[in-house]
Structure formats: structure tokens, C-alpha cells
Amino acid sequence: MIGILPATLLSSIFALTSATPLRPHHLPRNYAAIGDSFSSGVGSGVFLNNSRDGLDIQCVRQDGSYPSQLLKIIPFTSYNSNFEFTSCSSDKLDDIDGQVAKLAALRTKFDLITLTIGGNDFGFGDIAQACVYPVLSANVTNPQAICDAAFDAGFAALADKKNWDKYAQKIHLIKSTLLAHGGKLFVTGYGKFFDDPIVGDACDKISFFPIAQLAALNMTASSRLKANNITDQVNSGIQTVLKHRNDHAVTFFDFDKSFEGKRFCEAANAADPIGSNNKNVFFNDLSTVLITPGVAEVAKQTPGLQVDITNLLQQVSVFHPKAQAYTPLVAQFAYKILIDSSYSHNVFVGPTKHCRSHHYNNWRKGGCAGYEVPAKCAIALRKEQDVAPTVVCENGDSFLAKPVY
């Protein structure tokens, strides 16, 4: 007989988480990150421990998240005190009110806000549990029916106009309550999990559950096609909501582009189609060795694996981006911020080579020094760092700036 893992092990783990525009003359002075687990960075690194609400562990906020990576590139006025992180794993659209209330209580407005939300409202977690990681059980005779029901619920939620009205309401709430005059709200979509499915391909013949004798379903082309379709419809729905607002303060970023060639079941990875620990696969799987200390103690590892699949963090990290998946998105964020702040004295937009010997002598002693910035790329200098800044580009590339003398 067949079924799925007990809810005590898996139920919470798969939760995923106009006006005329003003051209700011300064870099953002403060930043708030709002959203679900795709924003908190589940499975992307080590736990943070400095958020004002004290919920970094409970909300699974990690240092590989895109908000944390963005902080390393954009020189906010005061590095720690001007960043607020409320994104929380498993949060849905209805939970945005609570996140906004926390930030509103600070009685400040934010120059930059990022938002990723909606995956849980459209069944991402339920689909992962019912279709990707179901296991044999004496209590369930038809696991495919459970999987089909999860997909049906996801598509029904997508077709429900009330959900999209709610999405629009949350955008309005965030902007009207928290966004500073001339500030920017960046909204992301989600990445599709699978390469274009082909019947009979390598994934068609395997289960994602890492213990073969317990696996209930293969990750068929049909299921992968439905999963990708739901993600595409979520992204399209978000863009439609934002398009109807016609609001230059709100920008959509297509996170899905970051995953081209980096998804599960890529044809090029036929020998290892899941790619749990392949650095070129951008999603975590149940067998991915996470870098979080203590999550895979040798004494607790599941036999035959390098991980403990009963560990809650191991479970909640599945189908969430690895840290490297966020890097192209962060570069696009940063490029947009720098372009909008190009009048700032320490922002340089390519193509250019600049010389700053008199303002930043602590960077390079004894002469004129600067950095080369290619076309459609930009940098922001930090006086307090005697290191090369990161060049960020419109296409998502990023790299350390090349010094010129």
C-alpha cells in the first residue's frame, strides 16, 4: 500500500515560501525585505541572528538570501540599522499584513522594499509533498490521485480572481504604508523547477524521494509539465497585477530567467538528473548537503545518504533556491538601484574608467586609482572598504571590478 510521509515530518517543510516617477539623487538609505521563503533564503546558507523581531531561525532567514546578498553590494547609509528583514518561511498573502504592521510600527518609510509572495497560496508546498516526495504507506492506495488533487487545487487557486485581487491589495498596502516618496518596490516571480519535460527522459524513470524502496511516484513528464505551468501562471498573474497598476515605483523582476539551464531534469544532466549537489543545479533537493552547521550530523545521517532526511531544515529546503541562484537576481536589483541613483557621487555607470584619487585616498595610496566599468554595468564605491567593488550588470552578471591606474 502507498501514501506519503507523516505530516509531522513533511507538512511544514514544503511551505514556500500612476504617478510620475522620481529619479532619486541618492542611494537607498534604508531597505525592507518582505515575503515568503524564497525571500528569506531557506536552504541558502547559515541562519542570520540580527533581525529586529528575533525570528530569524523560526522564519528560516539565511545569509545566502537575496536580501542578504544585496546588502553586500549596495552601500546603505548605515549597514545594520537601516535594514529590516521580515520575510518568513511558509507565509502567504494573508501574512503580509503582519509583516507590514511590524515595519509600520517603526514609524519610518523605506527607500527600497523587495517582495516575493504567492507561492504558498498557489500550492507550491502541497504539490511538492504530494507529487515529488510521496512515500509508500499502508494508509494510501492511490498516491497519483493525491498528486492530481494537489495540482487541481493549485490551478483552481490561480483561476480564482479573489486571490489576484488580494495580491493587488497587498501591493497597495505595502506601497501606501511603507514606501518613501520616490522609493522603489521590487517584486519578484518564481523560478520553474524543471527543464522542459520530455516523455521517457531520465527524470521520467525516477522518484525524487532518495530511498527507492519507499518511493511512491516517479517524477513523470506529465507532473513536471503541470508544475512548470503553475509557476508560469503565477509569474504571469503577478505581472498582470502590476501592469494594471501602471506604477513606475513598482518593478517586476523575472526570477525565472536566473534558472535557465540550471533546473532539475536538465537534458545535459541525464547521468544525474536531480543534481542534488551539482553546483549548476540551482534548487535544493532532499539529498542536498546544506552548509548550515549541524544539519547533517554524521550520527544522524540517513543510511546511504550524507544528510538526515528527517531534519526539519533539510526538509523545508527542498525546491528552494541555492545561494548561487539568487546572485543573478541580486545583480539585476543592484543595477536598477544604481541606474536610478546615478547622480550619487559614488555611483559609476559604464562604459567608463574613473579616477578618484582625491576623495578615496584610503582605497589606493600614492596615486590615481579607479575601476573599469563595462557598458550596461555599474558600481557603487564604499569609502570604508579597501577592496574592489562588485560590478553589477543589467543581464545579471556580477564580478569584482578591475582596477585601472
Short mmCIF file of C-alpha atoms in Angstrom, two decimals:
data_model
loop_
_atom_site.label_atom_id
_atom_site.label_comp_id
_atom_site.label_asym_id
_atom_site.label_seq_id
_atom_site.Cartn_x
_atom_site.Cartn_y
_atom_site.Cartn_z
CA MET A 1 0.00 0.00 0.00
CA ILE A 2 1.17 3.51 -0.55
CA GLY A 3 0.97 7.02 0.88
CA ILE A 4 3.09 9.99 1.90
CA LEU A 5 5.43 10.85 4.74
CA PRO A 6 3.76 11.71 8.05
CA ALA A 7 2.68 15.30 8.42
CA THR A 8 4.95 15.63 11.45
CA LEU A 9 7.92 15.25 9.14
CA LEU A 10 6.86 16.97 5.98
CA SER A 11 3.85 19.22 6.48
CA SER A 12 5.75 22.40 7.23
CA ILE A 13 8.86 21.71 5.23
CA PHE A 14 7.48 22.19 1.79
CA ALA A 15 5.95 25.57 2.61
CA LEU A 16 7.36 28.08 0.32
CA THR A 17 7.91 30.29 0.91
CA SER A 18 0.48 56.00 -11.64
CA ALA A 19 2.44 58.53 -10.62
CA THR A 20 5.24 60.28 -12.50
CA PRO A 21 8.46 58.55 -11.41
CA LEU A 22 11.02 60.44 -9.37
CA ARG A 23 14.71 59.97 -10.10
CA PRO A 24 16.45 59.67 -6.73
CA HIS A 25 19.71 61.56 -6.32
CA HIS A 26 20.96 59.23 -3.64
CA LEU A 27 21.35 55.54 -2.98
CA PRO A 28 18.67 53.92 -0.82
CA ARG A 29 19.15 54.89 2.81
CA ASN A 30 17.06 52.03 4.14
CA TYR A 31 15.67 48.73 2.92
CA ALA A 32 12.91 46.32 3.96
CA ALA A 33 12.65 42.72 2.72
CA ILE A 34 9.13 41.26 2.81
CA GLY A 35 7.81 37.91 1.68
CA ASP A 36 7.98 34.15 1.94
CA SER A 37 10.72 31.52 2.00
CA PHE A 38 12.00 32.47 -1.47
CA SER A 39 12.87 35.82 0.10
CA SER A 40 14.03 34.56 3.50
CA GLY A 41 16.50 32.28 1.73
CA VAL A 42 15.55 28.85 3.06
CA GLY A 43 18.38 26.42 2.29
CA SER A 44 20.78 29.11 1.08
CA GLY A 45 23.32 29.31 3.90
CA VAL A 46 23.58 29.81 7.65
CA PHE A 47 20.98 31.36 9.90
CA LEU A 48 21.00 35.10 10.48
CA ASN A 49 20.75 36.34 14.05
CA ASN A 50 20.22 40.08 13.93
CA SER A 51 16.66 40.79 12.78
CA ARG A 52 14.67 43.15 14.96
CA ASP A 53 11.80 40.70 15.52
CA GLY A 54 14.09 37.90 16.74
CA LEU A 55 12.51 35.38 14.35
CA ASP A 56 15.46 34.61 12.11
CA ILE A 57 15.51 30.91 12.99
CA GLN A 58 11.74 30.48 13.10
CA CYS A 59 11.37 32.22 9.72
CA VAL A 60 14.47 30.48 8.29
CA ARG A 61 16.26 33.67 7.25
CA GLN A 62 19.68 32.75 5.91
CA ASP A 63 22.73 34.60 4.70
CA GLY A 64 22.53 33.36 1.11
CA SER A 65 19.14 35.02 0.64
CA TYR A 66 18.84 37.76 -1.93
CA PRO A 67 18.29 40.49 0.71
CA SER A 68 21.50 39.47 2.48
CA GLN A 69 23.46 39.35 -0.77
CA LEU A 70 22.12 42.74 -1.83
CA LEU A 71 23.40 44.32 1.36
CA LYS A 72 26.94 43.36 0.35
CA ILE A 73 26.72 45.34 -2.88
CA ILE A 74 24.64 48.44 -2.16
CA PRO A 75 26.20 50.84 0.40
CA PHE A 76 23.19 51.69 2.53
CA THR A 77 23.78 54.70 4.77
CA SER A 78 24.08 52.60 7.92
CA TYR A 79 24.66 48.95 7.20
CA ASN A 80 22.82 47.34 10.10
CA SER A 81 20.27 49.79 11.46
CA ASN A 82 18.66 50.59 8.10
CA PHE A 83 17.81 47.06 7.01
CA GLU A 84 14.64 45.32 8.18
CA PHE A 85 14.06 41.65 7.36
CA THR A 86 10.52 40.34 7.93
CA SER A 87 10.32 37.66 5.21
CA CYS A 88 9.19 34.37 6.70
CA SER A 89 9.08 30.79 5.50
CA SER A 90 5.55 29.44 4.89
CA ASP A 91 3.97 32.92 4.77
CA LYS A 92 1.07 33.55 2.41
CA LEU A 93 -0.62 36.67 1.10
CA ASP A 94 -2.70 36.95 4.28
CA ASP A 95 0.51 37.09 6.34
CA ILE A 96 1.75 40.23 4.57
CA ASP A 97 -0.45 42.36 6.81
CA GLY A 98 1.51 41.21 9.86
CA GLN A 99 4.85 41.90 8.20
CA VAL A 100 3.70 45.37 7.17
CA ALA A 101 2.42 46.07 10.68
CA LYS A 102 5.84 45.26 12.16
CA LEU A 103 7.51 47.69 9.81
CA ALA A 104 4.85 50.38 10.18
CA ALA A 105 5.41 50.33 13.94
CA LEU A 106 8.93 51.64 13.30
CA ARG A 107 7.38 54.89 12.01
CA THR A 108 9.74 55.12 9.07
CA LYS A 109 9.44 54.94 5.32
CA PHE A 110 11.71 52.82 3.15
CA ASP A 111 13.58 53.87 0.02
CA LEU A 112 13.70 50.24 -1.12
CA ILE A 113 11.35 47.33 -0.47
CA THR A 114 11.62 43.85 -2.02
CA LEU A 115 8.77 41.35 -2.12
CA THR A 116 8.38 37.69 -3.07
CA ILE A 117 4.99 36.22 -2.14
CA GLY A 118 2.27 33.94 -3.51
CA GLY A 119 3.89 30.54 -3.97
CA ASN A 120 2.15 29.05 -0.95
CA ASP A 121 -1.21 30.50 -1.98
CA PHE A 122 -0.99 28.61 -5.27
CA GLY A 123 0.00 25.24 -3.86
CA PHE A 124 3.77 25.03 -4.33
CA GLY A 125 4.28 23.25 -0.99
CA ASP A 126 1.32 20.89 -1.34
CA ILE A 127 2.44 19.86 -4.81
CA ALA A 128 5.97 19.16 -3.62
CA GLN A 129 4.67 16.96 -0.82
CA ALA A 130 2.05 15.11 -2.83
CA CYS A 131 3.82 14.74 -6.17
CA VAL A 132 7.57 14.99 -5.64
CA TYR A 133 8.28 13.25 -2.32
CA PRO A 134 5.40 10.83 -1.55
CA VAL A 135 6.40 7.53 0.03
CA LEU A 136 4.83 4.12 0.37
CA SER A 137 2.28 3.88 3.14
CA ALA A 138 -0.36 1.41 4.28
CA ASN A 139 -2.86 4.25 4.52
CA VAL A 140 -2.93 5.42 0.90
CA THR A 141 -3.82 3.25 -2.07
CA ASN A 142 -3.68 5.86 -4.85
CA PRO A 143 -0.87 8.40 -4.46
CA GLN A 144 -1.38 9.65 -8.02
CA ALA A 145 -4.90 10.74 -7.09
CA ILE A 146 -3.48 12.77 -4.21
CA CYS A 147 -0.95 14.34 -6.54
CA ASP A 148 -3.64 15.14 -9.11
CA ALA A 149 -5.77 16.74 -6.40
CA ALA A 150 -2.86 18.97 -5.35
CA PHE A 151 -2.42 20.16 -8.92
CA ASP A 152 -6.16 20.72 -9.29
CA ALA A 153 -6.17 22.86 -6.15
CA GLY A 154 -3.25 24.91 -7.45
CA PHE A 155 -4.90 25.58 -10.80
CA ALA A 156 -8.19 26.41 -9.07
CA ALA A 157 -6.42 28.96 -6.87
CA LEU A 158 -4.86 30.51 -9.98
CA ALA A 159 -8.29 30.82 -11.58
CA ASP A 160 -9.81 32.46 -8.51
CA LYS A 161 -9.94 36.23 -9.11
CA LYS A 162 -10.15 36.83 -5.38
CA ASN A 163 -6.54 35.70 -4.97
CA TRP A 164 -5.31 38.19 -7.55
CA ASP A 165 -7.44 40.96 -6.06
CA LYS A 166 -5.78 40.12 -2.76
CA TYR A 167 -2.34 40.29 -4.37
CA ALA A 168 -3.16 43.76 -5.70
CA GLN A 169 -4.38 44.81 -2.25
CA LYS A 170 -1.10 43.73 -0.63
CA ILE A 171 0.92 45.70 -3.18
CA HIS A 172 -1.19 48.77 -2.40
CA LEU A 173 -0.83 48.19 1.35
CA ILE A 174 2.95 47.92 1.15
CA LYS A 175 3.36 50.96 -1.03
CA SER A 176 0.91 53.21 0.80
CA THR A 177 2.11 52.24 4.28
CA LEU A 178 5.85 51.74 3.91
CA LEU A 179 7.32 53.17 0.72
CA ALA A 180 9.06 56.55 0.90
CA HIS A 181 8.32 59.26 -1.63
CA GLY A 182 10.45 58.41 -4.66
CA GLY A 183 11.16 54.93 -3.27
CA LYS A 184 11.14 51.65 -5.18
CA LEU A 185 9.24 48.41 -4.63
CA PHE A 186 10.85 45.41 -6.36
CA VAL A 187 8.55 42.40 -6.83
CA THR A 188 9.83 39.02 -7.98
CA GLY A 189 8.23 35.99 -9.51
CA TYR A 190 9.40 32.40 -9.07
CA GLY A 191 11.67 30.02 -10.96
CA LYS A 192 10.31 26.98 -12.76
CA PHE A 193 11.68 23.85 -11.14
CA PHE A 194 12.13 21.62 -14.19
CA ASP A 195 13.67 21.76 -17.63
CA ASP A 196 11.16 21.28 -20.45
CA PRO A 197 9.81 17.76 -19.86
CA ILE A 198 10.18 15.02 -22.45
CA VAL A 199 8.30 11.74 -22.09
CA GLY A 200 10.82 8.98 -21.47
CA ASP A 201 13.65 11.25 -20.32
CA ALA A 202 15.87 10.46 -17.34
CA CYS A 203 13.51 12.02 -14.75
CA ASP A 204 10.53 10.14 -16.16
CA LYS A 205 12.01 6.93 -14.76
CA ILE A 206 12.95 8.00 -11.23
CA SER A 207 11.50 9.30 -7.99
CA PHE A 208 12.89 12.31 -6.18
CA PHE A 209 12.48 10.52 -2.86
CA PRO A 210 16.03 9.30 -2.12
CA ILE A 211 15.11 5.85 -0.73
CA ALA A 212 14.00 3.96 -3.81
CA GLN A 213 12.17 1.17 -2.00
CA LEU A 214 9.94 3.72 -0.27
CA ALA A 215 9.24 5.93 -3.28
CA ALA A 216 5.59 6.05 -4.36
CA LEU A 217 5.71 8.10 -7.57
CA ASN A 218 8.14 8.81 -10.35
CA MET A 219 8.67 12.45 -11.36
CA THR A 220 6.87 11.98 -14.66
CA ALA A 221 6.95 14.38 -17.57
CA SER A 222 3.23 14.99 -17.04
CA SER A 223 3.71 16.12 -13.45
CA ARG A 224 6.71 18.26 -14.32
CA LEU A 225 4.78 19.96 -17.12
CA LYS A 226 1.95 20.80 -14.71
CA ALA A 227 4.38 22.13 -12.11
CA ASN A 228 6.08 24.37 -14.64
CA ASN A 229 2.70 25.52 -15.93
CA ILE A 230 1.61 26.59 -12.46
CA THR A 231 4.84 28.55 -11.95
CA ASP A 232 4.43 30.26 -15.32
CA GLN A 233 0.85 31.20 -14.46
CA VAL A 234 1.87 32.58 -11.07
CA ASN A 235 4.53 34.75 -12.71
CA SER A 236 2.12 35.88 -15.40
CA GLY A 237 -0.53 36.70 -12.82
CA ILE A 238 1.86 38.82 -10.76
CA GLN A 239 2.94 40.73 -13.85
CA THR A 240 -0.69 41.33 -14.81
CA VAL A 241 -1.46 42.74 -11.37
CA LEU A 242 1.50 45.11 -11.59
CA LYS A 243 0.75 46.09 -15.18
CA HIS A 244 -2.76 47.14 -14.21
CA ARG A 245 -1.30 49.41 -11.54
CA ASN A 246 0.83 51.22 -14.14
CA ASP A 247 3.00 52.36 -11.26
CA HIS A 248 6.59 53.38 -12.00
CA ALA A 249 7.54 52.90 -8.36
CA VAL A 250 6.86 49.14 -8.64
CA THR A 251 9.12 46.95 -10.79
CA PHE A 252 8.73 43.25 -11.60
CA PHE A 253 11.87 41.11 -11.78
CA ASP A 254 11.72 37.83 -13.67
CA PHE A 255 13.46 35.46 -11.26
CA ASP A 256 12.80 32.57 -13.66
CA LYS A 257 15.48 33.83 -16.06
CA SER A 258 18.13 33.04 -13.44
CA PHE A 259 17.33 29.33 -13.73
CA GLU A 260 17.82 28.85 -17.46
CA GLY A 261 19.90 25.69 -17.84
CA LYS A 262 20.06 25.29 -14.05
CA ARG A 263 16.85 23.43 -13.23
CA PHE A 264 16.07 19.87 -12.18
CA CYS A 265 15.96 17.30 -15.00
CA GLU A 266 18.15 19.22 -17.44
CA ALA A 267 18.88 17.14 -20.54
CA ALA A 268 22.59 17.83 -20.08
CA ASN A 269 22.47 16.18 -16.65
CA ALA A 270 20.95 12.87 -17.73
CA ALA A 271 23.50 10.94 -15.66
CA ASP A 272 22.42 12.82 -12.53
CA PRO A 273 19.05 14.36 -13.42
CA ILE A 274 18.19 15.59 -9.93
CA GLY A 275 21.63 17.06 -9.29
CA SER A 276 21.16 17.44 -5.54
CA ASN A 277 24.76 18.54 -5.06
CA ASN A 278 25.53 19.74 -8.56
CA LYS A 279 26.54 23.41 -8.25
CA ASN A 280 24.99 24.04 -11.65
CA VAL A 281 21.56 22.92 -10.43
CA PHE A 282 20.08 25.91 -8.64
CA PHE A 283 17.43 24.17 -6.49
CA ASN A 284 17.88 22.13 -3.32
CA ASP A 285 16.64 18.56 -3.15
CA LEU A 286 16.03 16.35 -0.12
CA SER A 287 19.57 14.95 -0.60
CA THR A 288 21.35 18.29 -0.99
CA VAL A 289 24.15 18.70 1.55
CA LEU A 290 23.34 22.05 3.15
CA ILE A 291 26.09 24.27 4.53
CA THR A 292 24.14 25.11 7.67
CA PRO A 293 26.20 23.83 10.63
CA GLY A 294 24.81 20.78 12.40
CA VAL A 295 22.07 19.99 9.90
CA ALA A 296 23.68 16.71 8.80
CA GLU A 297 25.48 15.31 11.83
CA VAL A 298 27.17 12.05 10.88
CA ALA A 299 25.49 10.12 13.68
CA LYS A 300 22.05 11.13 12.39
CA GLN A 301 22.56 10.74 8.66
CA THR A 302 20.06 8.58 6.82
CA PRO A 303 21.77 5.30 5.79
CA GLY A 304 23.30 5.62 2.34
CA LEU A 305 22.99 9.42 2.32
CA GLN A 306 25.10 12.35 3.50
CA VAL A 307 22.06 14.03 5.02
CA ASP A 308 19.41 13.40 7.65
CA ILE A 309 16.13 13.48 5.74
CA THR A 310 14.14 13.72 8.99
CA ASN A 311 15.82 17.04 9.81
CA LEU A 312 13.27 19.86 9.51
CA LEU A 313 15.64 22.32 7.79
CA GLN A 314 16.67 19.60 5.35
CA GLN A 315 13.01 19.09 4.54
CA VAL A 316 11.92 22.72 4.27
CA SER A 317 14.85 23.49 1.96
CA VAL A 318 13.61 21.26 -0.85
CA PHE A 319 12.73 23.02 -4.09
CA HIS A 320 14.15 26.27 -2.74
CA PRO A 321 17.00 28.12 -4.48
CA LYS A 322 20.61 27.62 -3.54
CA ALA A 323 22.60 30.77 -2.76
CA GLN A 324 24.11 30.92 -6.27
CA ALA A 325 20.62 31.06 -7.77
CA TYR A 326 19.99 34.42 -6.12
CA THR A 327 23.20 36.04 -7.38
CA PRO A 328 21.93 36.99 -10.88
CA LEU A 329 18.72 38.37 -9.37
CA VAL A 330 20.74 40.44 -6.89
CA ALA A 331 22.85 41.84 -9.73
CA GLN A 332 19.71 42.93 -11.57
CA PHE A 333 18.34 44.54 -8.40
CA ALA A 334 21.61 46.34 -7.77
CA TYR A 335 21.96 47.55 -11.36
CA LYS A 336 18.47 49.05 -11.28
CA ILE A 337 19.23 50.76 -7.95
CA LEU A 338 22.49 52.21 -9.23
CA ILE A 339 20.98 53.41 -12.50
CA ASP A 340 18.24 55.18 -10.56
CA SER A 341 20.88 56.68 -8.27
CA SER A 342 23.41 57.59 -10.95
CA TYR A 343 23.65 61.19 -9.75
CA SER A 344 25.15 59.94 -6.50
CA HIS A 345 28.83 60.88 -6.17
CA ASN A 346 30.00 57.30 -5.58
CA VAL A 347 27.99 55.55 -8.31
CA PHE A 348 29.58 54.91 -11.71
CA VAL A 349 27.66 53.61 -14.73
CA GLY A 350 29.51 52.03 -17.64
CA PRO A 351 31.11 52.23 -20.02
CA THR A 352 33.63 54.24 -18.02
CA LYS A 353 37.01 54.29 -16.35
CA HIS A 354 37.15 56.64 -13.42
CA CYS A 355 39.89 58.21 -11.31
CA ARG A 356 39.15 59.10 -7.70
CA SER A 357 42.49 59.90 -6.09
CA HIS A 358 41.31 62.90 -4.04
CA HIS A 359 38.08 61.56 -2.49
CA TYR A 360 39.09 58.00 -1.72
CA ASN A 361 42.79 58.07 -0.84
CA ASN A 362 42.25 55.26 1.64
CA TRP A 363 41.41 52.97 -1.29
CA ARG A 364 44.71 53.28 -3.13
CA LYS A 365 47.64 55.15 -1.62
CA GLY A 366 50.02 57.19 -3.71
CA GLY A 367 48.28 57.98 -6.96
CA CYS A 368 45.25 57.95 -9.15
CA ALA A 369 43.27 54.73 -9.00
CA GLY A 370 39.90 53.60 -10.17
CA TYR A 371 37.89 50.80 -11.73
CA GLU A 372 36.78 49.88 -15.21
CA VAL A 373 33.02 49.55 -15.66
CA PRO A 374 31.70 47.90 -18.86
CA ALA A 375 28.61 49.04 -20.75
CA LYS A 376 25.25 48.27 -19.11
CA CYS A 377 27.04 47.71 -15.81
CA ALA A 378 27.60 49.84 -12.72
CA ILE A 379 29.47 50.02 -9.41
CA ALA A 380 28.96 51.73 -6.07
CA LEU A 381 32.06 52.62 -4.06
CA ARG A 382 32.30 52.31 -0.30
CA LYS A 383 34.78 54.55 1.47
CA GLU A 384 35.16 52.15 4.37
CA GLN A 385 36.31 49.21 2.23
CA ASP A 386 39.78 48.99 0.70
CA VAL A 387 38.61 46.27 -1.68
CA ALA A 388 37.33 46.23 -5.22
CA PRO A 389 33.60 46.88 -5.52
CA THR A 390 31.28 44.43 -7.27
CA VAL A 391 30.34 45.27 -10.83
CA VAL A 392 26.66 44.52 -11.44
CA CYS A 393 25.12 44.33 -14.89
CA GLU A 394 21.68 44.60 -16.40
CA ASN A 395 21.82 40.99 -17.63
CA GLY A 396 22.51 39.58 -14.14
CA ASP A 397 26.28 39.24 -14.43
CA SER A 398 28.39 40.32 -11.48
CA PHE A 399 32.14 40.28 -10.78
CA LEU A 400 34.83 42.15 -8.90
CA ALA A 401 35.80 45.43 -10.59
CA LYS A 402 39.10 45.52 -12.46
CA PRO A 403 41.47 48.24 -11.13
CA VAL A 404 42.85 50.83 -13.53
CA TYR A 405 45.74 53.19 -12.72
#
